[in-house]
Each structure stands twice: as C-alpha cells, then as structure tokens.
mmCIF file of C-alpha atoms in Angstrom:
data_model
loop_
_atom_site.group_PDB
_atom_site.id
_atom_site.type_symbol
_atom_site.label_atom_id
_atom_site.label_comp_id
_atom_site.label_asym_id
_atom_site.label_seq_id
_atom_site.Cartn_x
_atom_site.Cartn_y
_atom_site.Cartn_z
ATOM 1 C CA UNK A 190 5.229 1.154 -24.022
ATOM 2 C CA UNK A 191 8.124 -1.282 -24.053
ATOM 3 C CA UNK A 192 8.243 -4.971 -24.948
ATOM 4 C CA UNK A 193 9.651 -7.513 -22.515
ATOM 5 C CA UNK A 194 10.244 -11.261 -22.669
ATOM 6 C CA UNK A 195 8.791 -13.633 -20.087
ATOM 7 C CA UNK A 196 11.728 -15.604 -18.688
ATOM 8 C CA UNK A 197 12.109 -18.492 -16.252
ATOM 9 C CA UNK A 198 13.625 -17.891 -12.812
ATOM 10 C CA UNK A 199 13.718 -21.053 -10.684
ATOM 11 C CA UNK A 200 10.163 -22.399 -10.990
ATOM 12 C CA UNK A 201 8.482 -19.075 -11.774
ATOM 13 C CA UNK A 202 8.043 -16.996 -14.920
ATOM 14 C CA UNK A 203 9.306 -13.407 -14.505
ATOM 15 C CA UNK A 204 9.047 -10.151 -16.434
ATOM 16 C CA UNK A 205 11.491 -7.276 -15.904
ATOM 17 C CA UNK A 206 9.772 -3.960 -15.167
ATOM 18 C CA UNK A 207 11.636 -1.044 -16.784
ATOM 19 C CA UNK A 208 12.786 1.739 -14.446
ATOM 20 C CA UNK A 209 10.609 4.299 -16.256
ATOM 21 C CA UNK A 210 7.508 2.154 -15.653
ATOM 22 C CA UNK A 211 8.462 1.677 -11.985
ATOM 23 C CA UNK A 212 8.818 5.431 -11.598
ATOM 24 C CA UNK A 213 5.575 6.228 -13.437
ATOM 25 C CA UNK A 214 3.703 3.694 -11.276
ATOM 26 C CA UNK A 215 5.352 5.009 -8.071
ATOM 27 C CA UNK A 216 6.787 1.560 -7.291
ATOM 28 C CA UNK A 217 10.062 0.899 -5.476
ATOM 29 C CA UNK A 218 12.410 -2.062 -5.215
ATOM 30 C CA UNK A 219 11.488 -4.509 -2.418
ATOM 31 C CA UNK A 220 7.998 -3.002 -2.163
ATOM 32 C CA UNK A 221 5.144 -5.452 -1.578
ATOM 33 C CA UNK A 222 2.732 -5.576 -4.521
ATOM 34 C CA UNK A 223 -0.454 -7.402 -5.415
ATOM 35 C CA UNK A 224 -0.547 -9.184 -8.766
ATOM 36 C CA UNK A 225 -3.786 -10.285 -10.423
ATOM 37 C CA UNK A 226 -5.225 -11.035 -13.835
ATOM 38 C CA UNK A 227 -8.131 -8.867 -14.986
ATOM 39 C CA UNK A 228 -9.778 -8.990 -18.415
ATOM 40 C CA UNK A 229 -6.754 -10.747 -19.915
ATOM 41 C CA UNK A 230 -4.280 -8.232 -18.452
ATOM 42 C CA UNK A 231 -1.802 -8.530 -15.602
ATOM 43 C CA UNK A 232 -2.304 -5.837 -12.962
ATOM 44 C CA UNK A 233 0.520 -4.997 -10.538
ATOM 45 C CA UNK A 234 -0.238 -2.483 -7.790
ATOM 46 C CA UNK A 235 1.065 -1.631 -4.325
ATOM 47 C CA UNK A 236 -0.129 -3.969 -1.605
ATOM 48 C CA UNK A 237 -2.295 -2.348 1.042
ATOM 49 C CA UNK A 238 -0.268 -1.512 4.133
ATOM 50 C CA UNK A 239 -1.311 -3.428 7.229
ATOM 51 C CA UNK A 240 -2.552 -0.803 9.656
ATOM 52 C CA UNK A 241 -1.502 -2.056 13.070
ATOM 53 C CA UNK A 242 -1.794 0.084 16.185
ATOM 54 C CA UNK A 243 1.989 0.563 16.126
ATOM 55 C CA UNK A 244 1.870 1.823 12.511
ATOM 56 C CA UNK A 245 -0.975 4.225 13.324
ATOM 57 C CA UNK A 246 0.699 5.552 16.485
ATOM 58 C CA UNK A 247 3.983 6.045 14.617
ATOM 59 C CA UNK A 248 2.142 8.467 12.332
ATOM 60 C CA UNK A 249 1.255 10.841 15.180
ATOM 61 C CA UNK A 250 3.400 13.974 15.222
ATOM 62 C CA UNK A 251 3.135 17.249 17.133
ATOM 63 C CA UNK A 252 2.001 18.862 13.868
ATOM 64 C CA UNK A 253 -0.972 16.536 13.270
ATOM 65 C CA UNK A 254 -2.013 15.946 16.876
ATOM 66 C CA UNK A 255 -5.118 17.830 17.956
ATOM 67 C CA UNK A 256 -6.552 18.793 21.312
ATOM 68 C CA UNK A 257 -9.257 16.835 23.070
ATOM 69 C CA UNK A 258 -12.718 17.430 21.608
ATOM 70 C CA UNK A 259 -15.718 17.894 23.903
ATOM 71 C CA UNK A 260 -18.698 16.113 22.387
ATOM 72 C CA UNK A 261 -20.979 16.626 25.374
ATOM 73 C CA UNK A 262 -22.077 14.389 28.235
ATOM 74 C CA UNK A 263 -22.695 10.637 27.816
ATOM 75 C CA UNK A 264 -26.156 9.814 26.463
ATOM 76 C CA UNK A 265 -26.038 6.049 26.802
ATOM 77 C CA UNK A 266 -23.563 3.472 27.993
ATOM 78 C CA UNK A 267 -20.392 5.135 26.675
ATOM 79 C CA UNK A 268 -17.176 5.035 28.655
ATOM 80 C CA UNK A 269 -16.733 8.110 30.818
#
C-alpha cells in the first residue's frame, strides 16, 4: 500500500494512481473507469464496454466462428 495526497486540478480533486497499482488492477492509461463510494471507500474499476453490433461482429474470427446448427423444424411462429 502506498500513501498519496489528494490534490486540486482545475475544479476537481485528483489522486495519482501508482504504476504498480495500475498494473495490479489491470488498468491502462486513457481507459474508461467507473468511480463510486462504497462503505467509506473509493472504488475504481473498468467501465463496462458498450456492446454494439459493430463491436460484437468485430469479435468474429475464422477460429471462433461455428457452422450453422440445426435445431429442428419451427414449432410456433419463428422465422423460417
């Protein structure tokens, strides 16, 4: 554990995060994070990535793409 001083930057208080803490928490510079107070502590964690269709499609590779799966004939009002 390391001690830091809360400083003023423009209109906001800031705390420097040591490189070792960044590495241990798997955080990177310019990464979006969520900051909240919980039980008197400040919690900083990675922000959830917005999963848009473009982001999901970009994750498809020949290695993780599977063949079509036959789940049988329609039993209701599914698209055919």
